[in-house]
Every structure is written in structure tokens, then in C-alpha cells.
Amino acid sequence: MSNTRTATRADDEVFDFNLNAVEAESDLKPFVFLWASKTNGNRRFTMQHMESLNIWPLMEAADRGDAAAMAGIFRVALGDEQWDEFRETPLPQYKMSALFKAYQKHSGQKPGESLASSDS
């Protein structure tokens, strides 16, 4: 016989937290930057605000290390179409690092701070 107890509630009972009611604490304004693509020397790329990104693919990327986590953030933030075009042009690591720092600042995060971190 098992000693574990499973608590169940009916759908009409009180809940502990309503995730549906949670709203962003900041303006989720997109981040726009210029980068030369093969077809446009001043291509504008638009990334979703970091706090609005779907966390699940980011967590999977983070399991593969820091570089994969950063690439995962950019991939999700840019979306598949822009990500493919963004990757067509070779990108030196120092530029990727500077871009990531600017994106973090735009999103209200300090360098080195994870997505799960909060000032509150």
C-alpha cells in the first residue's frame, strides 16, 4: 500500500493562482537592429521583447550550454524566417555579444541575468 496521497479538486473549486490573469510588468516593445544581409546592406531585423518569448524552446537550448542558449533566444525572438536570413551573413562573436547585451538592456535585464531572474 502506498503512503502517497493525491489531492484533487473539482473544476468549480477555488484555485491558488490564476496564471491567465498575469500581465507583463513592462512594455513589451520589439527590439529592432540593423545588420547587412546578402540582399540588403542595412536590413532591419525585429526581435520580440525578451520577456514575451516562449520559455519552452529556450529551456531546451539552455540545456546545451551558454552559446546554444544565446542562439536559442535569438532564434525564438527573430522567428524562423528572419533567423534563416540572419544566419546567411557570417557573424563575428564580438558582434553577437554586443547585440545580445543591447537586447538585454532593451528588455530591462542586466548582462548575465537569466530570463527567469527578476528585480522584484
mmCIF file of N, CA, C and O in Angstrom, residues 9-96:
data_model
loop_
_atom_site.group_PDB
_atom_site.id
_atom_site.type_symbol
_atom_site.label_atom_id
_atom_site.label_comp_id
_atom_site.label_asym_id
_atom_site.label_seq_id
_atom_site.Cartn_x
_atom_site.Cartn_y
_atom_site.Cartn_z
ATOM 1 N N ARG A 9 -9.268 18.402 -6.878
ATOM 2 C CA ARG A 9 -10.276 19.446 -6.715
ATOM 3 C C ARG A 9 -11.239 19.376 -7.889
ATOM 4 O O ARG A 9 -10.848 19.092 -9.004
ATOM 5 N N ALA A 10 -12.436 19.730 -7.611
ATOM 6 C CA ALA A 10 -13.410 19.840 -8.691
ATOM 7 C C ALA A 10 -13.120 21.123 -9.462
ATOM 8 O O ALA A 10 -12.524 22.057 -8.942
ATOM 9 N N ASP A 11 -13.514 21.158 -10.718
ATOM 10 C CA ASP A 11 -13.257 22.331 -11.556
ATOM 11 C C ASP A 11 -13.877 23.612 -11.012
ATOM 12 O O ASP A 11 -13.412 24.699 -11.333
ATOM 13 N N ASP A 12 -14.898 23.503 -10.208
ATOM 14 C CA ASP A 12 -15.562 24.709 -9.707
ATOM 15 C C ASP A 12 -15.027 25.169 -8.350
ATOM 16 O O ASP A 12 -15.515 26.140 -7.780
ATOM 17 N N GLU A 13 -13.992 24.500 -7.837
ATOM 18 C CA GLU A 13 -13.417 24.897 -6.554
ATOM 19 C C GLU A 13 -12.408 26.034 -6.726
ATOM 20 O O GLU A 13 -11.889 26.274 -7.809
ATOM 21 N N VAL A 14 -12.128 26.708 -5.617
ATOM 22 C CA VAL A 14 -11.180 27.819 -5.606
ATOM 23 C C VAL A 14 -9.808 27.342 -6.053
ATOM 24 O O VAL A 14 -9.397 26.229 -5.759
ATOM 25 N N PHE A 15 -9.088 28.192 -6.753
ATOM 26 C CA PHE A 15 -7.735 27.876 -7.205
ATOM 27 C C PHE A 15 -6.738 28.721 -6.419
ATOM 28 O O PHE A 15 -7.097 29.692 -5.772
ATOM 29 N N ASP A 16 -5.471 28.338 -6.455
ATOM 30 C CA ASP A 16 -4.429 29.045 -5.713
ATOM 31 C C ASP A 16 -3.811 30.189 -6.507
ATOM 32 O O ASP A 16 -3.327 31.163 -5.926
ATOM 33 N N PHE A 17 -3.812 30.083 -7.817
ATOM 34 C CA PHE A 17 -3.170 31.102 -8.653
ATOM 35 C C PHE A 17 -3.800 31.086 -10.032
ATOM 36 O O PHE A 17 -3.991 30.023 -10.611
ATOM 37 N N ASN A 18 -4.125 32.255 -10.556
ATOM 38 C CA ASN A 18 -4.716 32.354 -11.886
ATOM 39 C C ASN A 18 -3.663 32.879 -12.851
ATOM 40 O O ASN A 18 -3.457 34.080 -12.994
ATOM 41 N N LEU A 19 -2.979 31.982 -13.521
ATOM 42 C CA LEU A 19 -1.946 32.351 -14.482
ATOM 43 C C LEU A 19 -2.528 33.132 -15.661
ATOM 44 O O LEU A 19 -1.858 33.970 -16.257
ATOM 45 N N ASN A 20 -3.790 32.905 -15.974
ATOM 46 C CA ASN A 20 -4.453 33.624 -17.066
ATOM 47 C C ASN A 20 -4.530 35.123 -16.808
ATOM 48 O O ASN A 20 -4.611 35.922 -17.732
ATOM 49 N N ALA A 21 -4.505 35.530 -15.547
ATOM 50 C CA ALA A 21 -4.647 36.943 -15.194
ATOM 51 C C ALA A 21 -3.307 37.694 -15.154
ATOM 52 O O ALA A 21 -3.289 38.913 -15.032
ATOM 53 N N VAL A 22 -2.195 36.992 -15.289
ATOM 54 C CA VAL A 22 -0.879 37.626 -15.200
ATOM 55 C C VAL A 22 -0.606 38.438 -16.460
ATOM 56 O O VAL A 22 -0.816 37.963 -17.579
ATOM 57 N N GLU A 23 -0.147 39.665 -16.257
ATOM 58 C CA GLU A 23 0.212 40.538 -17.370
ATOM 59 C C GLU A 23 1.651 40.982 -17.205
ATOM 60 O O GLU A 23 2.195 40.993 -16.099
ATOM 61 N N ALA A 24 2.283 41.372 -18.289
ATOM 62 C CA ALA A 24 3.668 41.839 -18.264
ATOM 63 C C ALA A 24 3.783 43.103 -17.426
ATOM 64 O O ALA A 24 2.893 43.955 -17.440
ATOM 65 N N GLU A 25 4.890 43.199 -16.709
ATOM 66 C CA GLU A 25 5.126 44.371 -15.873
ATOM 67 C C GLU A 25 5.791 45.504 -16.647
ATOM 68 O O GLU A 25 5.942 46.597 -16.127
ATOM 69 N N SER A 26 6.207 45.233 -17.869
ATOM 70 C CA SER A 26 6.868 46.260 -18.673
ATOM 71 C C SER A 26 6.270 46.287 -20.073
ATOM 72 O O SER A 26 5.544 45.381 -20.474
ATOM 73 N N ASP A 27 6.593 47.346 -20.803
ATOM 74 C CA ASP A 27 6.167 47.473 -22.192
ATOM 75 C C ASP A 27 6.951 46.449 -23.013
ATOM 76 O O ASP A 27 8.175 46.428 -22.982
ATOM 77 N N LEU A 28 6.278 45.584 -23.711
ATOM 78 C CA LEU A 28 6.945 44.527 -24.475
ATOM 79 C C LEU A 28 7.258 44.977 -25.903
ATOM 80 O O LEU A 28 7.006 44.265 -26.877
ATOM 81 N N LYS A 29 7.835 46.155 -26.003
ATOM 82 C CA LYS A 29 8.190 46.750 -27.300
ATOM 83 C C LYS A 29 9.258 45.901 -27.993
ATOM 84 O O LYS A 29 10.252 45.519 -27.382
ATOM 85 N N PRO A 30 9.068 45.606 -29.283
ATOM 86 C CA PRO A 30 10.066 44.829 -30.022
ATOM 87 C C PRO A 30 11.409 45.565 -30.103
ATOM 88 O O PRO A 30 11.480 46.783 -29.983
ATOM 89 N N PHE A 31 12.466 44.813 -30.311
ATOM 90 C CA PHE A 31 13.829 45.321 -30.450
ATOM 91 C C PHE A 31 14.194 45.260 -31.929
ATOM 92 O O PHE A 31 14.093 44.206 -32.556
ATOM 93 N N VAL A 32 14.592 46.385 -32.497
ATOM 94 C CA VAL A 32 14.919 46.454 -33.928
ATOM 95 C C VAL A 32 16.396 46.809 -34.071
ATOM 96 O O VAL A 32 16.891 47.728 -33.419
ATOM 97 N N PHE A 33 17.094 46.078 -34.933
ATOM 98 C CA PHE A 33 18.504 46.376 -35.182
ATOM 99 C C PHE A 33 18.810 46.228 -36.673
ATOM 100 O O PHE A 33 18.056 45.611 -37.424
ATOM 101 N N LEU A 34 19.915 46.849 -37.099
ATOM 102 C CA LEU A 34 20.359 46.777 -38.491
ATOM 103 C C LEU A 34 21.501 45.783 -38.614
ATOM 104 O O LEU A 34 22.400 45.748 -37.773
ATOM 105 N N TRP A 35 21.478 45.006 -39.684
ATOM 106 C CA TRP A 35 22.565 44.078 -39.978
ATOM 107 C C TRP A 35 22.531 43.783 -41.464
ATOM 108 O O TRP A 35 21.462 43.585 -42.036
ATOM 109 N N ALA A 36 23.677 43.776 -42.085
ATOM 110 C CA ALA A 36 23.757 43.533 -43.523
ATOM 111 C C ALA A 36 23.382 42.095 -43.853
ATOM 112 O O ALA A 36 23.941 41.165 -43.289
ATOM 113 N N SER A 37 22.427 41.954 -44.737
ATOM 114 C CA SER A 37 22.107 40.621 -45.247
ATOM 115 C C SER A 37 22.690 40.532 -46.653
ATOM 116 O O SER A 37 23.219 41.508 -47.175
ATOM 117 N N LYS A 38 22.561 39.382 -47.284
ATOM 118 C CA LYS A 38 23.098 39.227 -48.640
ATOM 119 C C LYS A 38 22.392 40.136 -49.637
ATOM 120 O O LYS A 38 22.974 40.568 -50.615
ATOM 121 N N THR A 39 21.135 40.445 -49.383
ATOM 122 C CA THR A 39 20.354 41.243 -50.332
ATOM 123 C C THR A 39 20.186 42.701 -49.914
ATOM 124 O O THR A 39 19.724 43.514 -50.706
ATOM 125 N N ASN A 40 20.536 43.034 -48.671
ATOM 126 C CA ASN A 40 20.302 44.384 -48.169
ATOM 127 C C ASN A 40 21.391 44.748 -47.165
ATOM 128 O O ASN A 40 21.507 44.129 -46.116
ATOM 129 N N GLY A 41 22.165 45.783 -47.482
ATOM 130 C CA GLY A 41 23.263 46.214 -46.626
ATOM 131 C C GLY A 41 22.824 46.804 -45.301
ATOM 132 O O GLY A 41 23.627 46.926 -44.377
ATOM 133 N N ASN A 42 21.581 47.201 -45.192
ATOM 134 C CA ASN A 42 21.035 47.742 -43.950
ATOM 135 C C ASN A 42 19.697 47.091 -43.635
ATOM 136 O O ASN A 42 18.697 47.757 -43.432
ATOM 137 N N ARG A 43 19.688 45.787 -43.585
ATOM 138 C CA ARG A 43 18.471 45.023 -43.310
ATOM 139 C C ARG A 43 18.031 45.255 -41.870
ATOM 140 O O ARG A 43 18.819 45.178 -40.952
ATOM 141 N N ARG A 44 16.771 45.582 -41.687
ATOM 142 C CA ARG A 44 16.196 45.726 -40.340
ATOM 143 C C ARG A 44 15.679 44.366 -39.889
ATOM 144 O O ARG A 44 14.914 43.718 -40.600
ATOM 145 N N PHE A 45 16.106 43.976 -38.707
ATOM 146 C CA PHE A 45 15.610 42.764 -38.080
ATOM 147 C C PHE A 45 14.824 43.176 -36.838
ATOM 148 O O PHE A 45 15.231 44.082 -36.117
ATOM 149 N N THR A 46 13.716 42.505 -36.601
ATOM 150 C CA THR A 46 12.877 42.809 -35.450
ATOM 151 C C THR A 46 12.761 41.569 -34.578
ATOM 152 O O THR A 46 12.388 40.491 -35.051
ATOM 153 N N MET A 47 13.107 41.761 -33.308
ATOM 154 C CA MET A 47 13.031 40.669 -32.338
ATOM 155 C C MET A 47 11.921 40.961 -31.338
ATOM 156 O O MET A 47 11.741 42.105 -30.924
ATOM 157 N N GLN A 48 11.183 39.941 -30.951
ATOM 158 C CA GLN A 48 10.196 40.083 -29.889
ATOM 159 C C GLN A 48 10.925 40.457 -28.602
ATOM 160 O O GLN A 48 12.087 40.090 -28.402
ATOM 161 N N HIS A 49 10.253 41.193 -27.746
ATOM 162 C CA HIS A 49 10.816 41.529 -26.435
ATOM 163 C C HIS A 49 11.168 40.233 -25.709
ATOM 164 O O HIS A 49 10.434 39.246 -25.787
ATOM 165 N N MET A 50 12.295 40.229 -25.012
ATOM 166 C CA MET A 50 12.783 39.017 -24.356
ATOM 167 C C MET A 50 11.762 38.417 -23.390
ATOM 168 O O MET A 50 11.633 37.196 -23.296
ATOM 169 N N GLU A 51 11.027 39.247 -22.677
ATOM 170 C CA GLU A 51 10.069 38.728 -21.702
ATOM 171 C C GLU A 51 8.836 38.106 -22.350
ATOM 172 O O GLU A 51 8.069 37.420 -21.680
ATOM 173 N N SER A 52 8.638 38.323 -23.641
ATOM 174 C CA SER A 52 7.469 37.753 -24.310
ATOM 175 C C SER A 52 7.781 36.436 -25.019
ATOM 176 O O SER A 52 6.890 35.825 -25.606
ATOM 177 N N LEU A 53 9.028 35.977 -24.944
ATOM 178 C CA LEU A 53 9.417 34.759 -25.655
ATOM 179 C C LEU A 53 8.849 33.507 -24.992
ATOM 180 O O LEU A 53 8.744 33.436 -23.767
ATOM 181 N N ASN A 54 8.521 32.523 -25.806
ATOM 182 C CA ASN A 54 8.055 31.224 -25.319
ATOM 183 C C ASN A 54 9.209 30.548 -24.579
ATOM 184 O O ASN A 54 10.265 30.283 -25.153
ATOM 185 N N ILE A 55 9.038 30.247 -23.340
ATOM 186 C CA ILE A 55 10.108 29.728 -22.486
ATOM 187 C C ILE A 55 10.531 28.304 -22.827
ATOM 188 O O ILE A 55 11.682 27.914 -22.612
ATOM 189 N N TRP A 56 9.633 27.484 -23.379
ATOM 190 C CA TRP A 56 9.956 26.063 -23.575
ATOM 191 C C TRP A 56 11.134 25.833 -24.517
ATOM 192 O O TRP A 56 12.056 25.083 -24.155
ATOM 193 N N PRO A 57 11.179 26.423 -25.727
ATOM 194 C CA PRO A 57 12.362 26.180 -26.567
ATOM 195 C C PRO A 57 13.624 26.816 -25.976
ATOM 196 O O PRO A 57 14.728 26.337 -26.220
ATOM 197 N N LEU A 58 13.477 27.866 -25.177
ATOM 198 C CA LEU A 58 14.643 28.493 -24.550
ATOM 199 C C LEU A 58 15.259 27.559 -23.508
ATOM 200 O O LEU A 58 16.486 27.461 -23.393
ATOM 201 N N MET A 59 14.420 26.867 -22.768
ATOM 202 C CA MET A 59 14.918 25.935 -21.759
ATOM 203 C C MET A 59 15.642 24.764 -22.426
ATOM 204 O O MET A 59 16.685 24.307 -21.946
ATOM 205 N N GLU A 60 15.116 24.294 -23.541
ATOM 206 C CA GLU A 60 15.772 23.204 -24.264
ATOM 207 C C GLU A 60 17.132 23.643 -24.770
ATOM 208 O O GLU A 60 18.114 22.909 -24.679
ATOM 209 N N ALA A 61 17.229 24.867 -25.306
ATOM 210 C CA ALA A 61 18.504 25.386 -25.801
ATOM 211 C C ALA A 61 19.496 25.572 -24.656
ATOM 212 O O ALA A 61 20.682 25.294 -24.799
ATOM 213 N N ALA A 62 19.023 26.025 -23.507
ATOM 214 C CA ALA A 62 19.892 26.264 -22.352
ATOM 215 C C ALA A 62 20.533 24.974 -21.854
ATOM 216 O O ALA A 62 21.642 25.002 -21.317
ATOM 217 N N ASP A 63 19.865 23.846 -22.056
ATOM 218 C CA ASP A 63 20.431 22.559 -21.651
ATOM 219 C C ASP A 63 21.698 22.219 -22.433
ATOM 220 O O ASP A 63 22.474 21.366 -22.007
ATOM 221 N N ARG A 64 21.914 22.906 -23.556
ATOM 222 C CA ARG A 64 23.079 22.630 -24.407
ATOM 223 C C ARG A 64 24.218 23.635 -24.184
ATOM 224 O O ARG A 64 25.169 23.647 -24.941
ATOM 225 N N GLY A 65 24.109 24.490 -23.165
ATOM 226 C CA GLY A 65 25.199 25.407 -22.844
ATOM 227 C C GLY A 65 24.871 26.856 -23.158
ATOM 228 O O GLY A 65 23.835 27.165 -23.764
ATOM 229 N N ASP A 66 25.767 27.755 -22.752
ATOM 230 C CA ASP A 66 25.541 29.194 -22.886
ATOM 231 C C ASP A 66 25.404 29.665 -24.338
ATOM 232 O O ASP A 66 24.524 30.463 -24.653
ATOM 233 N N ALA A 67 26.287 29.198 -25.211
ATOM 234 C CA ALA A 67 26.224 29.625 -26.610
ATOM 235 C C ALA A 67 24.914 29.165 -27.256
ATOM 236 O O ALA A 67 24.272 29.922 -27.988
ATOM 237 N N ALA A 68 24.516 27.941 -26.965
ATOM 238 C CA ALA A 68 23.257 27.422 -27.513
ATOM 239 C C ALA A 68 22.065 28.174 -26.931
ATOM 240 O O ALA A 68 21.080 28.423 -27.628
ATOM 241 N N ALA A 69 22.171 28.562 -25.659
ATOM 242 C CA ALA A 69 21.088 29.326 -25.030
ATOM 243 C C ALA A 69 20.935 30.677 -25.716
ATOM 244 O O ALA A 69 19.814 31.113 -26.014
ATOM 245 N N MET A 70 22.060 31.364 -25.988
ATOM 246 C CA MET A 70 22.003 32.661 -26.665
ATOM 247 C C MET A 70 21.426 32.505 -28.069
ATOM 248 O O MET A 70 20.549 33.271 -28.476
ATOM 249 N N ALA A 71 21.890 31.505 -28.801
ATOM 250 C CA ALA A 71 21.362 31.257 -30.144
ATOM 251 C C ALA A 71 19.875 30.922 -30.081
ATOM 252 O O ALA A 71 19.092 31.364 -30.931
ATOM 253 N N GLY A 72 19.469 30.166 -29.069
ATOM 254 C CA GLY A 72 18.055 29.820 -28.908
ATOM 255 C C GLY A 72 17.196 31.050 -28.680
ATOM 256 O O GLY A 72 16.093 31.160 -29.230
ATOM 257 N N ILE A 73 17.699 31.986 -27.886
ATOM 258 C CA ILE A 73 16.968 33.234 -27.654
ATOM 259 C C ILE A 73 16.801 33.995 -28.953
ATOM 260 O O ILE A 73 15.704 34.447 -29.289
ATOM 261 N N PHE A 74 17.883 34.136 -29.717
ATOM 262 C CA PHE A 74 17.800 34.857 -30.990
ATOM 263 C C PHE A 74 16.868 34.161 -31.969
ATOM 264 O O PHE A 74 16.093 34.820 -32.665
ATOM 265 N N ARG A 75 16.939 32.845 -32.023
ATOM 266 C CA ARG A 75 16.084 32.099 -32.955
ATOM 267 C C ARG A 75 14.603 32.322 -32.641
ATOM 268 O O ARG A 75 13.795 32.585 -33.533
ATOM 269 N N VAL A 76 14.235 32.210 -31.374
ATOM 270 C CA VAL A 76 12.840 32.394 -30.986
ATOM 271 C C VAL A 76 12.423 33.848 -31.168
ATOM 272 O O VAL A 76 11.332 34.140 -31.671
ATOM 273 N N ALA A 77 13.289 34.775 -30.780
ATOM 274 C CA ALA A 77 12.951 36.199 -30.854
ATOM 275 C C ALA A 77 12.798 36.691 -32.294
ATOM 276 O O ALA A 77 11.951 37.533 -32.580
ATOM 277 N N LEU A 78 13.602 36.163 -33.197
ATOM 278 C CA LEU A 78 13.533 36.575 -34.602
ATOM 279 C C LEU A 78 12.439 35.841 -35.374
ATOM 280 O O LEU A 78 11.901 36.369 -36.348
ATOM 281 N N GLY A 79 12.127 34.626 -34.985
ATOM 282 C CA GLY A 79 11.200 33.805 -35.760
ATOM 283 C C GLY A 79 11.976 33.103 -36.868
ATOM 284 O O GLY A 79 13.068 33.526 -37.255
ATOM 285 N N ASP A 80 11.420 32.045 -37.402
ATOM 286 C CA ASP A 80 12.133 31.197 -38.360
ATOM 287 C C ASP A 80 12.604 31.934 -39.612
ATOM 288 O O ASP A 80 13.741 31.774 -40.038
ATOM 289 N N GLU A 81 11.738 32.747 -40.205
ATOM 290 C CA GLU A 81 12.104 33.414 -41.461
ATOM 291 C C GLU A 81 13.272 34.388 -41.277
ATOM 292 O O GLU A 81 14.251 34.355 -42.015
ATOM 293 N N GLN A 82 13.167 35.249 -40.259
ATOM 294 C CA GLN A 82 14.253 36.199 -40.020
ATOM 295 C C GLN A 82 15.512 35.485 -39.525
ATOM 296 O O GLN A 82 16.621 35.885 -39.853
ATOM 297 N N TRP A 83 15.358 34.424 -38.737
ATOM 298 C CA TRP A 83 16.501 33.668 -38.237
ATOM 299 C C TRP A 83 17.314 33.101 -39.398
ATOM 300 O O TRP A 83 18.542 33.199 -39.418
ATOM 301 N N ASP A 84 16.628 32.533 -40.371
ATOM 302 C CA ASP A 84 17.324 31.973 -41.536
ATOM 303 C C ASP A 84 18.100 33.058 -42.284
ATOM 304 O O ASP A 84 19.255 32.860 -42.655
ATOM 305 N N GLU A 85 17.475 34.205 -42.499
ATOM 306 C CA GLU A 85 18.155 35.296 -43.198
ATOM 307 C C GLU A 85 19.305 35.869 -42.357
ATOM 308 O O GLU A 85 20.369 36.180 -42.877
ATOM 309 N N PHE A 86 19.103 35.993 -41.064
ATOM 310 C CA PHE A 86 20.127 36.498 -40.151
ATOM 311 C C PHE A 86 21.378 35.620 -40.212
ATOM 312 O O PHE A 86 22.505 36.116 -40.221
ATOM 313 N N ARG A 87 21.185 34.322 -40.310
ATOM 314 C CA ARG A 87 22.315 33.379 -40.325
ATOM 315 C C ARG A 87 23.016 33.297 -41.668
ATOM 316 O O ARG A 87 24.088 32.694 -41.769
ATOM 317 N N GLU A 88 22.459 33.886 -42.718
ATOM 318 C CA GLU A 88 23.116 33.848 -44.031
ATOM 319 C C GLU A 88 24.413 34.649 -44.056
ATOM 320 O O GLU A 88 25.298 34.369 -44.850
ATOM 321 N N THR A 89 24.528 35.660 -43.220
ATOM 322 C CA THR A 89 25.713 36.515 -43.186
ATOM 323 C C THR A 89 26.597 36.084 -42.018
ATOM 324 O O THR A 89 26.116 35.994 -40.887
ATOM 325 N N PRO A 90 27.879 35.810 -42.263
ATOM 326 C CA PRO A 90 28.768 35.443 -41.157
ATOM 327 C C PRO A 90 28.736 36.522 -40.068
ATOM 328 O O PRO A 90 28.699 37.716 -40.362
ATOM 329 N N LEU A 91 28.756 36.081 -38.826
ATOM 330 C CA LEU A 91 28.640 36.997 -37.691
ATOM 331 C C LEU A 91 29.764 36.742 -36.699
ATOM 332 O O LEU A 91 29.812 35.691 -36.060
ATOM 333 N N PRO A 92 30.684 37.719 -36.559
ATOM 334 C CA PRO A 92 31.756 37.557 -35.579
ATOM 335 C C PRO A 92 31.189 37.500 -34.154
ATOM 336 O O PRO A 92 30.186 38.161 -33.851
ATOM 337 N N GLN A 93 31.837 36.753 -33.300
ATOM 338 C CA GLN A 93 31.362 36.570 -31.933
ATOM 339 C C GLN A 93 31.257 37.894 -31.186
ATOM 340 O O GLN A 93 30.317 38.101 -30.422
ATOM 341 N N TYR A 94 32.196 38.821 -31.417
ATOM 342 C CA TYR A 94 32.141 40.102 -30.705
ATOM 343 C C TYR A 94 30.894 40.904 -31.069
ATOM 344 O O TYR A 94 30.346 41.622 -30.237
ATOM 345 N N LYS A 95 30.415 40.761 -32.301
ATOM 346 C CA LYS A 95 29.183 41.456 -32.693
ATOM 347 C C LYS A 95 27.959 40.788 -32.068
ATOM 348 O O LYS A 95 27.030 41.462 -31.641
ATOM 349 N N MET A 96 27.962 39.463 -32.022
ATOM 350 C CA MET A 96 26.846 38.748 -31.393
ATOM 351 C C MET A 96 26.766 39.115 -29.918
ATOM 352 O O MET A 96 25.676 39.343 -29.391
#
